[in-house]
mmCIF file of C-alpha atoms in Angstrom:
data_model
loop_
_atom_site.group_PDB
_atom_site.id
_atom_site.type_symbol
_atom_site.label_atom_id
_atom_site.label_comp_id
_atom_site.label_asym_id
_atom_site.label_seq_id
_atom_site.Cartn_x
_atom_site.Cartn_y
_atom_site.Cartn_z
ATOM 1 C CA UNK V 1 0.099 -0.077 0.477
ATOM 2 C CA UNK V 2 2.922 1.805 0.359
ATOM 3 C CA UNK V 3 2.947 3.272 -3.520
ATOM 4 C CA UNK V 4 -0.300 3.958 -3.476
ATOM 5 C CA UNK V 5 0.159 6.256 -0.429
ATOM 6 C CA UNK V 6 3.015 7.582 -2.035
ATOM 7 C CA UNK V 7 1.858 8.415 -4.972
ATOM 8 C CA UNK V 8 -1.050 10.234 -3.457
ATOM 9 C CA UNK V 9 1.032 12.352 -1.371
ATOM 10 C CA UNK V 10 2.729 13.785 -4.275
ATOM 11 C CA UNK V 11 -0.241 14.140 -6.202
ATOM 12 C CA UNK V 12 -2.379 16.112 -4.152
ATOM 13 C CA UNK V 13 1.130 18.412 -3.490
ATOM 14 C CA UNK V 14 0.381 19.012 -7.185
ATOM 15 C CA UNK V 15 -3.384 19.756 -6.924
ATOM 16 C CA UNK V 16 -2.511 22.216 -3.976
ATOM 17 C CA UNK V 17 0.266 24.207 -6.015
ATOM 18 C CA UNK V 18 -2.878 23.890 -9.140
ATOM 19 C CA UNK V 19 -5.983 24.725 -6.983
ATOM 20 C CA UNK V 20 -5.400 26.172 -3.647
ATOM 21 C CA UNK V 21 -2.501 28.621 -5.090
ATOM 22 C CA UNK V 22 -4.758 29.422 -8.471
ATOM 23 C CA UNK V 23 -6.908 32.229 -6.916
ATOM 24 C CA UNK V 24 -3.881 33.833 -4.966
ATOM 25 C CA UNK V 25 -1.943 33.627 -8.204
ATOM 26 C CA UNK V 26 -4.373 35.165 -10.531
ATOM 27 C CA UNK V 27 -4.656 37.998 -7.828
ATOM 28 C CA UNK V 28 -1.148 38.571 -7.036
ATOM 29 C CA UNK V 29 0.909 37.121 -9.638
ATOM 30 C CA UNK V 30 -1.271 38.229 -12.937
ATOM 31 C CA UNK V 31 -2.944 41.190 -11.348
ATOM 32 C CA UNK V 32 -6.763 40.570 -11.644
ATOM 33 C CA UNK V 33 -9.318 42.147 -9.579
ATOM 34 C CA UNK V 34 -11.748 40.093 -7.419
ATOM 35 C CA UNK V 35 -14.566 40.718 -9.855
ATOM 36 C CA UNK V 36 -11.386 39.736 -12.948
ATOM 37 C CA UNK V 37 -10.954 36.602 -11.305
ATOM 38 C CA UNK V 38 -14.014 35.473 -10.767
ATOM 39 C CA UNK V 39 -14.589 35.711 -14.875
ATOM 40 C CA UNK V 40 -11.441 34.001 -15.020
ATOM 41 C CA UNK V 41 -12.749 31.049 -13.124
ATOM 42 C CA UNK V 42 -16.556 30.981 -14.700
ATOM 43 C CA UNK V 43 -14.864 31.156 -18.283
ATOM 44 C CA UNK V 44 -12.335 27.773 -17.709
ATOM 45 C CA UNK V 45 -15.144 25.997 -15.753
ATOM 46 C CA UNK V 46 -17.281 26.703 -18.773
ATOM 47 C CA UNK V 47 -15.191 23.766 -20.965
ATOM 48 C CA UNK V 48 -15.149 21.850 -17.495
ATOM 49 C CA UNK V 49 -18.265 21.209 -18.174
ATOM 50 C CA UNK V 50 -17.055 18.920 -20.882
ATOM 51 C CA UNK V 51 -14.217 17.211 -20.205
ATOM 52 C CA UNK V 52 -15.216 16.593 -16.623
ATOM 53 C CA UNK V 53 -17.740 14.096 -17.303
ATOM 54 C CA UNK V 54 -15.679 13.165 -20.503
ATOM 55 C CA UNK V 55 -12.376 12.220 -19.065
ATOM 56 C CA UNK V 56 -14.537 10.388 -16.475
ATOM 57 C CA UNK V 57 -15.935 8.135 -19.631
ATOM 58 C CA UNK V 58 -12.903 8.169 -20.802
ATOM 59 C CA UNK V 59 -11.039 6.564 -18.101
ATOM 60 C CA UNK V 60 -14.486 4.091 -17.340
ATOM 61 C CA UNK V 61 -13.464 2.854 -21.111
ATOM 62 C CA UNK V 62 -9.914 2.535 -21.091
ATOM 63 C CA UNK V 63 -8.748 -0.916 -20.774
ATOM 64 C CA UNK V 64 -5.699 0.648 -18.938
ATOM 65 C CA UNK V 65 -6.145 2.804 -16.435
ATOM 66 C CA UNK V 66 -2.181 3.248 -15.413
ATOM 67 C CA UNK V 67 -1.662 4.052 -18.691
ATOM 68 C CA UNK V 68 -4.501 6.174 -18.751
ATOM 69 C CA UNK V 69 -2.810 8.162 -15.396
ATOM 70 C CA UNK V 70 0.514 8.523 -16.555
ATOM 71 C CA UNK V 71 -0.718 10.675 -19.742
ATOM 72 C CA UNK V 72 -2.656 12.254 -17.802
ATOM 73 C CA UNK V 73 -0.028 13.203 -15.522
ATOM 74 C CA UNK V 74 1.655 14.442 -18.822
ATOM 75 C CA UNK V 75 -1.009 16.820 -19.574
ATOM 76 C CA UNK V 76 -0.769 18.379 -15.765
ATOM 77 C CA UNK V 77 3.041 18.941 -16.440
ATOM 78 C CA UNK V 78 1.878 20.963 -19.688
ATOM 79 C CA UNK V 79 -0.667 23.083 -17.212
ATOM 80 C CA UNK V 80 1.985 23.699 -15.130
ATOM 81 C CA UNK V 81 4.605 24.976 -17.691
ATOM 82 C CA UNK V 82 2.024 26.871 -19.637
ATOM 83 C CA UNK V 83 1.128 28.965 -15.679
ATOM 84 C CA UNK V 84 5.045 30.224 -16.398
ATOM 85 C CA UNK V 85 3.569 33.013 -19.062
ATOM 86 C CA UNK V 86 0.473 33.487 -18.059
ATOM 87 C CA UNK V 87 -0.182 37.566 -18.459
ATOM 88 C CA UNK V 88 -3.495 39.379 -18.056
ATOM 89 C CA UNK V 89 -3.587 39.488 -21.848
ATOM 90 C CA UNK V 90 -3.367 35.302 -22.449
ATOM 91 C CA UNK V 91 -5.953 34.682 -18.782
ATOM 92 C CA UNK V 92 -8.540 33.368 -20.904
ATOM 93 C CA UNK V 93 -6.756 30.850 -23.224
ATOM 94 C CA UNK V 94 -4.812 30.091 -20.233
ATOM 95 C CA UNK V 95 -8.180 29.506 -18.595
ATOM 96 C CA UNK V 96 -9.669 27.011 -21.271
ATOM 97 C CA UNK V 97 -6.556 24.969 -20.393
ATOM 98 C CA UNK V 98 -6.980 24.769 -16.845
ATOM 99 C CA UNK V 99 -10.626 24.650 -17.238
ATOM 100 C CA UNK V 100 -10.497 21.026 -20.025
ATOM 101 C CA UNK V 101 -7.234 19.609 -18.126
ATOM 102 C CA UNK V 102 -6.356 21.348 -14.145
ATOM 103 C CA UNK V 103 -10.003 21.183 -13.152
ATOM 104 C CA UNK V 104 -10.679 18.244 -13.199
ATOM 105 C CA UNK V 105 -7.163 16.637 -11.600
ATOM 106 C CA UNK V 106 -8.691 15.315 -7.802
ATOM 107 C CA UNK V 107 -11.796 14.061 -9.716
ATOM 108 C CA UNK V 108 -9.905 12.627 -12.029
ATOM 109 C CA UNK V 109 -7.587 10.337 -9.499
ATOM 110 C CA UNK V 110 -10.342 10.207 -7.042
ATOM 111 C CA UNK V 111 -12.130 7.700 -9.546
ATOM 112 C CA UNK V 112 -8.158 6.067 -10.156
ATOM 113 C CA UNK V 113 -7.827 5.364 -6.391
ATOM 114 C CA UNK V 114 -10.612 4.710 -5.628
ATOM 115 C CA UNK V 115 -11.112 2.183 -8.406
ATOM 116 C CA UNK V 116 -7.734 0.638 -6.859
ATOM 117 C CA UNK V 117 -9.071 0.664 -3.446
ATOM 118 C CA UNK V 118 -12.336 -1.577 -4.634
ATOM 119 C CA UNK V 119 -9.838 -4.043 -6.594
ATOM 120 C CA UNK V 120 -7.457 -4.446 -3.854
ATOM 121 C CA UNK V 121 -9.982 -4.607 -0.973
ATOM 122 C CA UNK V 122 -8.687 -1.368 0.546
ATOM 123 C CA UNK V 123 -10.202 1.141 2.445
ATOM 124 C CA UNK V 124 -10.495 4.313 -0.053
ATOM 125 C CA UNK V 125 -10.017 6.172 2.680
ATOM 126 C CA UNK V 126 -6.546 4.703 4.199
ATOM 127 C CA UNK V 127 -5.371 5.524 0.966
ATOM 128 C CA UNK V 128 -7.065 8.739 0.234
ATOM 129 C CA UNK V 129 -6.202 10.161 3.491
ATOM 130 C CA UNK V 130 -2.493 10.608 2.413
ATOM 131 C CA UNK V 131 -3.909 12.912 0.101
ATOM 132 C CA UNK V 132 -4.613 15.262 2.565
ATOM 133 C CA UNK V 133 -1.520 15.233 3.949
ATOM 134 C CA UNK V 134 0.172 16.025 1.180
ATOM 135 C CA UNK V 135 -2.270 18.765 0.143
ATOM 136 C CA UNK V 136 -1.335 20.211 3.297
ATOM 137 C CA UNK V 137 2.257 20.292 3.865
ATOM 138 C CA UNK V 138 2.805 21.786 0.216
ATOM 139 C CA UNK V 139 0.270 24.518 1.178
ATOM 140 C CA UNK V 140 1.738 25.004 4.792
ATOM 141 C CA UNK V 141 4.638 26.006 3.197
ATOM 142 C CA UNK V 142 3.142 27.618 0.015
ATOM 143 C CA UNK V 143 3.276 30.759 0.906
ATOM 144 C CA UNK V 144 6.904 31.012 2.587
ATOM 145 C CA UNK V 145 8.052 29.612 -0.898
ATOM 146 C CA UNK V 146 5.848 32.568 -2.988
ATOM 147 C CA UNK V 147 7.636 35.204 -0.744
ATOM 148 C CA UNK V 148 10.816 33.810 -1.199
ATOM 149 C CA UNK V 149 11.290 32.967 -4.658
ATOM 150 C CA UNK V 150 7.728 33.719 -6.305
ATOM 151 C CA UNK V 151 5.430 31.286 -8.091
ATOM 152 C CA UNK V 152 7.455 29.838 -10.412
ATOM 153 C CA UNK V 153 9.819 27.638 -7.701
ATOM 154 C CA UNK V 154 6.308 26.224 -6.580
ATOM 155 C CA UNK V 155 5.690 24.651 -10.641
ATOM 156 C CA UNK V 156 9.154 23.744 -10.523
ATOM 157 C CA UNK V 157 8.029 21.612 -7.355
ATOM 158 C CA UNK V 158 5.168 20.600 -9.318
ATOM 159 C CA UNK V 159 6.838 19.221 -12.367
ATOM 160 C CA UNK V 160 9.188 16.978 -9.913
ATOM 161 C CA UNK V 161 6.106 15.482 -8.243
ATOM 162 C CA UNK V 162 4.505 14.807 -11.285
ATOM 163 C CA UNK V 163 7.325 13.305 -13.265
ATOM 164 C CA UNK V 164 8.100 11.518 -9.346
ATOM 165 C CA UNK V 165 4.503 10.094 -10.058
ATOM 166 C CA UNK V 166 4.460 8.914 -13.137
ATOM 167 C CA UNK V 167 7.728 6.910 -12.309
ATOM 168 C CA UNK V 168 6.121 5.100 -9.589
ATOM 169 C CA UNK V 169 2.663 4.230 -11.431
ATOM 170 C CA UNK V 170 4.466 3.197 -13.825
ATOM 171 C CA UNK V 171 7.211 0.774 -12.458
ATOM 172 C CA UNK V 172 5.391 -0.440 -9.212
ATOM 173 C CA UNK V 173 1.377 0.074 -9.511
ATOM 174 C CA UNK V 174 -0.245 -3.225 -11.013
ATOM 175 C CA UNK V 175 -2.629 -2.401 -13.986
ATOM 176 C CA UNK V 176 -5.929 -2.786 -12.668
ATOM 177 C CA UNK V 177 -8.517 -3.517 -15.853
ATOM 178 C CA UNK V 178 -11.781 -4.195 -16.552
ATOM 179 C CA UNK V 179 -13.513 -6.784 -18.680
ATOM 180 C CA UNK V 180 -13.583 -6.506 -22.627
ATOM 181 C CA UNK V 181 -16.767 -4.996 -22.763
ATOM 182 C CA UNK V 182 -16.540 -1.107 -22.974
ATOM 183 C CA UNK V 183 -19.234 1.161 -21.445
ATOM 184 C CA UNK V 184 -20.791 3.346 -23.796
ATOM 185 C CA UNK V 185 -20.926 7.116 -22.689
ATOM 186 C CA UNK V 186 -25.014 7.060 -21.787
ATOM 187 C CA UNK V 187 -25.644 8.567 -18.435
ATOM 188 C CA UNK V 188 -29.698 7.913 -19.176
ATOM 189 C CA UNK V 189 -29.081 5.587 -16.488
ATOM 190 C CA UNK V 190 -27.693 7.767 -13.889
ATOM 191 C CA UNK V 191 -30.100 10.528 -14.410
ATOM 192 C CA UNK V 192 -33.469 8.366 -14.256
ATOM 193 C CA UNK V 193 -33.318 7.265 -10.649
ATOM 194 C CA UNK V 194 -34.584 10.274 -8.603
ATOM 195 C CA UNK V 195 -32.636 8.812 -5.687
ATOM 196 C CA UNK V 196 -29.342 9.978 -7.624
ATOM 197 C CA UNK V 197 -31.012 12.987 -8.965
ATOM 198 C CA UNK V 198 -31.486 14.330 -5.079
ATOM 199 C CA UNK V 199 -27.780 13.802 -4.673
ATOM 200 C CA UNK V 200 -26.547 15.580 -7.396
ATOM 201 C CA UNK V 201 -29.036 18.290 -6.551
ATOM 202 C CA UNK V 202 -26.936 18.463 -2.763
ATOM 203 C CA UNK V 203 -23.417 18.127 -4.353
ATOM 204 C CA UNK V 204 -24.099 21.216 -6.616
ATOM 205 C CA UNK V 205 -26.443 23.744 -4.243
ATOM 206 C CA UNK V 206 -24.358 22.836 -1.027
ATOM 207 C CA UNK V 207 -20.626 21.261 -2.240
ATOM 208 C CA UNK V 208 -21.028 23.612 -5.371
ATOM 209 C CA UNK V 209 -21.746 26.327 -3.399
ATOM 210 C CA UNK V 210 -18.868 25.567 -1.163
ATOM 211 C CA UNK V 211 -16.213 25.067 -3.425
ATOM 212 C CA UNK V 212 -17.525 28.006 -5.954
ATOM 213 C CA UNK V 213 -16.619 30.831 -3.280
ATOM 214 C CA UNK V 214 -12.932 29.523 -2.508
ATOM 215 C CA UNK V 215 -12.086 32.083 -5.519
ATOM 216 C CA UNK V 216 -12.597 34.639 -2.533
ATOM 217 C CA UNK V 217 -10.701 33.386 0.432
ATOM 218 C CA UNK V 218 -7.586 34.881 0.196
ATOM 219 C CA UNK V 219 -8.806 38.291 -1.249
ATOM 220 C CA UNK V 220 -10.588 38.036 2.181
ATOM 221 C CA UNK V 221 -7.476 37.805 4.697
ATOM 222 C CA UNK V 222 -5.627 40.506 2.544
ATOM 223 C CA UNK V 223 -8.598 43.125 3.408
ATOM 224 C CA UNK V 224 -8.565 41.506 7.511
ATOM 225 C CA UNK V 225 -5.082 41.877 7.553
ATOM 226 C CA UNK V 226 -4.359 44.780 5.543
ATOM 227 C CA UNK V 227 -1.492 42.946 4.229
ATOM 228 C CA UNK V 228 -0.330 40.575 1.153
ATOM 229 C CA UNK V 229 2.113 38.805 2.680
ATOM 230 C CA UNK V 230 0.627 38.186 6.478
ATOM 231 C CA UNK V 231 -3.039 37.094 4.363
ATOM 232 C CA UNK V 232 -0.588 34.560 2.274
ATOM 233 C CA UNK V 233 1.037 32.854 5.494
ATOM 234 C CA UNK V 234 -2.155 32.702 7.103
ATOM 235 C CA UNK V 235 -3.822 31.124 4.023
ATOM 236 C CA UNK V 236 -0.912 28.355 4.150
ATOM 237 C CA UNK V 237 -1.021 27.976 7.682
ATOM 238 C CA UNK V 238 -4.764 28.154 7.925
ATOM 239 C CA UNK V 239 -4.589 25.401 5.129
ATOM 240 C CA UNK V 240 -2.394 23.285 6.502
ATOM 241 C CA UNK V 241 -4.351 22.599 9.333
ATOM 242 C CA UNK V 242 -7.539 22.230 7.757
ATOM 243 C CA UNK V 243 -5.812 19.534 5.407
ATOM 244 C CA UNK V 244 -4.150 17.692 8.837
ATOM 245 C CA UNK V 245 -7.781 17.980 9.937
ATOM 246 C CA UNK V 246 -8.646 16.213 6.625
ATOM 247 C CA UNK V 247 -6.152 13.307 7.084
ATOM 248 C CA UNK V 248 -7.167 12.873 11.036
ATOM 249 C CA UNK V 249 -10.896 12.258 9.522
ATOM 250 C CA UNK V 250 -10.171 10.258 7.239
ATOM 251 C CA UNK V 251 -8.107 7.998 9.449
ATOM 252 C CA UNK V 252 -11.229 7.895 11.623
ATOM 253 C CA UNK V 253 -13.842 7.259 8.448
ATOM 254 C CA UNK V 254 -11.461 4.346 7.791
ATOM 255 C CA UNK V 255 -11.674 2.542 11.450
ATOM 256 C CA UNK V 256 -15.412 3.680 12.304
ATOM 257 C CA UNK V 257 -17.471 4.310 8.828
ATOM 258 C CA UNK V 258 -18.565 0.567 7.555
ATOM 259 C CA UNK V 259 -21.254 0.869 10.261
ATOM 260 C CA UNK V 260 -22.590 5.017 9.715
ATOM 261 C CA UNK V 261 -26.041 5.695 8.237
ATOM 262 C CA UNK V 262 -24.970 6.638 5.270
ATOM 263 C CA UNK V 263 -27.502 9.509 4.888
ATOM 264 C CA UNK V 264 -26.904 11.028 8.518
ATOM 265 C CA UNK V 265 -23.569 11.449 7.069
ATOM 266 C CA UNK V 266 -24.397 12.923 3.908
ATOM 267 C CA UNK V 267 -26.411 15.861 5.370
ATOM 268 C CA UNK V 268 -23.634 16.085 8.021
ATOM 269 C CA UNK V 269 -21.423 17.046 5.661
ATOM 270 C CA UNK V 270 -23.447 20.603 5.129
ATOM 271 C CA UNK V 271 -24.050 20.743 8.797
ATOM 272 C CA UNK V 272 -20.252 21.497 9.275
ATOM 273 C CA UNK V 273 -20.298 23.586 6.281
ATOM 274 C CA UNK V 274 -22.726 25.746 7.295
ATOM 275 C CA UNK V 275 -20.674 26.551 11.160
ATOM 276 C CA UNK V 276 -17.449 27.095 8.217
ATOM 277 C CA UNK V 277 -19.663 29.987 5.919
ATOM 278 C CA UNK V 278 -21.208 31.049 9.779
ATOM 279 C CA UNK V 279 -17.734 31.891 11.513
ATOM 280 C CA UNK V 280 -16.561 33.760 8.098
ATOM 281 C CA UNK V 281 -19.273 35.750 7.760
ATOM 282 C CA UNK V 282 -18.558 37.170 11.404
ATOM 283 C CA UNK V 283 -15.367 39.277 10.011
ATOM 284 C CA UNK V 284 -13.526 38.546 12.950
ATOM 285 C CA UNK V 285 -9.852 36.803 11.924
ATOM 286 C CA UNK V 286 -9.841 34.329 14.989
ATOM 287 C CA UNK V 287 -13.396 33.097 14.425
ATOM 288 C CA UNK V 288 -12.535 33.558 10.492
ATOM 289 C CA UNK V 289 -9.468 30.857 10.562
ATOM 290 C CA UNK V 290 -11.169 28.695 13.310
ATOM 291 C CA UNK V 291 -14.130 28.347 11.061
ATOM 292 C CA UNK V 292 -12.216 27.407 7.909
ATOM 293 C CA UNK V 293 -10.741 24.590 9.832
ATOM 294 C CA UNK V 294 -14.180 22.611 9.567
ATOM 295 C CA UNK V 295 -13.217 21.782 6.021
ATOM 296 C CA UNK V 296 -11.196 19.359 7.748
ATOM 297 C CA UNK V 297 -14.868 17.397 8.337
ATOM 298 C CA UNK V 298 -16.877 18.667 5.673
ATOM 299 C CA UNK V 299 -14.907 17.620 2.582
ATOM 300 C CA UNK V 300 -13.442 13.956 3.766
ATOM 301 C CA UNK V 301 -17.093 13.405 4.821
ATOM 302 C CA UNK V 302 -18.451 14.206 1.521
ATOM 303 C CA UNK V 303 -15.662 12.305 -0.612
ATOM 304 C CA UNK V 304 -15.894 9.368 1.639
ATOM 305 C CA UNK V 305 -19.841 9.477 1.756
ATOM 306 C CA UNK V 306 -20.791 10.346 -1.825
ATOM 307 C CA UNK V 307 -18.901 6.661 -3.533
ATOM 308 C CA UNK V 308 -20.211 4.896 -0.491
ATOM 309 C CA UNK V 309 -23.965 6.000 -0.998
ATOM 310 C CA UNK V 310 -23.454 5.784 -5.308
ATOM 311 C CA UNK V 311 -22.314 1.999 -4.464
ATOM 312 C CA UNK V 312 -25.899 1.752 -2.766
ATOM 313 C CA UNK V 313 -27.856 3.274 -5.526
ATOM 314 C CA UNK V 314 -26.244 2.447 -8.932
ATOM 315 C CA UNK V 315 -24.424 -0.726 -10.157
ATOM 316 C CA UNK V 316 -20.614 -0.581 -9.627
ATOM 317 C CA UNK V 317 -19.991 -0.020 -13.792
ATOM 318 C CA UNK V 318 -21.751 3.229 -13.326
ATOM 319 C CA UNK V 319 -19.827 4.717 -10.220
ATOM 320 C CA UNK V 320 -17.477 6.215 -12.238
ATOM 321 C CA UNK V 321 -19.533 8.130 -14.296
ATOM 322 C CA UNK V 322 -22.101 9.423 -11.548
ATOM 323 C CA UNK V 323 -19.258 10.757 -9.324
ATOM 324 C CA UNK V 324 -18.022 12.241 -12.610
ATOM 325 C CA UNK V 325 -21.576 14.172 -12.972
ATOM 326 C CA UNK V 326 -20.801 15.095 -9.091
ATOM 327 C CA UNK V 327 -17.711 16.163 -10.152
ATOM 328 C CA UNK V 328 -18.801 18.271 -12.930
ATOM 329 C CA UNK V 329 -21.792 19.773 -10.426
ATOM 330 C CA UNK V 330 -19.327 20.805 -7.971
ATOM 331 C CA UNK V 331 -15.818 21.501 -9.398
ATOM 332 C CA UNK V 332 -17.272 23.074 -12.779
ATOM 333 C CA UNK V 333 -20.749 23.892 -13.177
ATOM 334 C CA UNK V 334 -19.927 25.667 -9.675
ATOM 335 C CA UNK V 335 -17.059 27.137 -10.826
ATOM 336 C CA UNK V 336 -19.026 28.776 -13.550
ATOM 337 C CA UNK V 337 -22.116 29.756 -11.899
ATOM 338 C CA UNK V 338 -21.223 30.955 -8.006
ATOM 339 C CA UNK V 339 -17.737 33.289 -8.700
ATOM 340 C CA UNK V 340 -19.788 35.663 -10.148
ATOM 341 C CA UNK V 341 -22.730 35.491 -8.102
ATOM 342 C CA UNK V 342 -20.284 35.397 -5.111
ATOM 343 C CA UNK V 343 -18.206 38.653 -6.360
ATOM 344 C CA UNK V 344 -21.670 40.250 -7.431
ATOM 345 C CA UNK V 345 -22.797 39.929 -3.563
ATOM 346 C CA UNK V 346 -19.388 40.997 -2.397
ATOM 347 C CA UNK V 347 -19.668 44.082 -4.756
ATOM 348 C CA UNK V 348 -22.736 44.781 -3.028
ATOM 349 C CA UNK V 349 -22.732 43.478 0.256
ATOM 350 C CA UNK V 350 -19.449 43.021 1.310
ATOM 351 C CA UNK V 351 -17.874 39.300 2.441
ATOM 352 C CA UNK V 352 -19.850 38.965 5.258
ATOM 353 C CA UNK V 353 -22.966 39.505 2.932
ATOM 354 C CA UNK V 354 -21.388 36.700 0.393
ATOM 355 C CA UNK V 355 -20.585 34.165 3.256
ATOM 356 C CA UNK V 356 -24.541 34.438 4.699
ATOM 357 C CA UNK V 357 -25.688 33.565 1.543
ATOM 358 C CA UNK V 358 -23.316 30.061 1.589
ATOM 359 C CA UNK V 359 -24.832 29.805 5.332
ATOM 360 C CA UNK V 360 -28.054 30.098 3.896
ATOM 361 C CA UNK V 361 -27.521 27.511 0.768
ATOM 362 C CA UNK V 362 -26.252 25.114 3.549
ATOM 363 C CA UNK V 363 -29.323 25.094 5.868
ATOM 364 C CA UNK V 364 -31.526 24.609 2.722
ATOM 365 C CA UNK V 365 -29.255 21.682 1.301
ATOM 366 C CA UNK V 366 -29.543 20.057 5.022
ATOM 367 C CA UNK V 367 -33.456 20.410 4.452
ATOM 368 C CA UNK V 368 -33.547 18.903 1.121
ATOM 369 C CA UNK V 369 -31.542 16.166 2.728
ATOM 370 C CA UNK V 370 -33.462 15.775 5.798
ATOM 371 C CA UNK V 371 -36.457 15.265 3.867
ATOM 372 C CA UNK V 372 -35.635 14.758 -0.269
ATOM 373 C CA UNK V 373 -32.749 12.105 0.575
ATOM 374 C CA UNK V 374 -33.206 8.577 0.432
ATOM 375 C CA UNK V 375 -32.372 6.175 3.184
ATOM 376 C CA UNK V 376 -28.787 4.777 2.665
ATOM 377 C CA UNK V 377 -27.928 1.254 2.697
ATOM 378 C CA UNK V 378 -24.408 -0.436 3.538
ATOM 379 C CA UNK V 379 -22.516 -0.722 0.661
ATOM 380 C CA UNK V 380 -21.625 -3.721 -0.986
ATOM 381 C CA UNK V 381 -18.047 -3.182 -1.141
ATOM 382 C CA UNK V 382 -17.919 -3.007 2.815
ATOM 383 C CA UNK V 383 -20.089 -6.097 3.079
ATOM 384 C CA UNK V 384 -18.255 -8.274 0.599
ATOM 385 C CA UNK V 385 -14.476 -6.869 2.290
ATOM 386 C CA UNK V 386 -15.709 -6.959 5.841
ATOM 387 C CA UNK V 387 -12.738 -3.715 6.098
ATOM 388 C CA UNK V 388 -10.304 -6.505 6.826
ATOM 389 C CA UNK V 389 -7.482 -5.041 4.825
ATOM 390 C CA UNK V 390 -4.860 -4.398 6.669
ATOM 391 C CA UNK V 391 -3.402 -0.575 5.918
#
């Protein structure tokens, strides 16, 4: 299992550089205003609406999952290099590349590592938790590295990590192959089940708005502190700590989640996200940083629960396609719809009004979950493996 943990650690270090630091990169290095950042993100997300489900389909269709991922690592390396040449005139061209390849980077890898976990009898959370440590470690030192040598150093590190991932996957990963019959790109079955549609709606309204407001957090810290350097340092430390909490949460979920009611766990995702935005809306720096830590509870619980829920609702062969839809809604459609909306709310009523809106959405999603979400059966994976795989 060490090889899976190591690649997950390195890959999410790359995710930190390409995702977590993308928003401060646009505002500080490229020089865009908050409104311009939201427009660039939304423009890139427009292209991810096609690329995210299509990448999920290509993954499901590919007989050799290992080769698919190695090619994808190479495409992410191109994004890294292109990012070094971005300026205000080229930002929308880069946004196309970013939306097609970088926005789906976490969801694409999660489908892969969950597939390996299922095939090898490992708990997905036991591997995925090392992604949290990788993302948190890079984020924790990222602010200092930017102050030392700019964003270029981060992207050089990202290229090294991607090369290491490709080598380890090529040399050390077994090939996980499907049957000779390859699935067609048909989401009709996935969209025919009303129970799954409720899950999709909650994901978009709750986690989509959650992800769709992340573009503003570094700017919010800058307004509260009055200093870009201090803002970057707090941003790095806060993100590092909350991702360490992700690791702890994934560990606990791996130990105790097999008998948890999946519906209650899924609703709890939005309870934690609501508390996060309630604290952020106060405008008090200690409470803002404290509130940001609820991410360490909400996001890992969402990832583990959504896979378990999908495996209980749809056949195994539809899980990658259904998660591709979830990923598209949470990371694609949300980044198209929410940044312009939240930027407008912030411009009209300030950051407090923006985060209060997020809190209200969380409350609405909790109500939808309580009254509209079907009971979750125990996962067939848990029933068959009995949580016996060693960590």
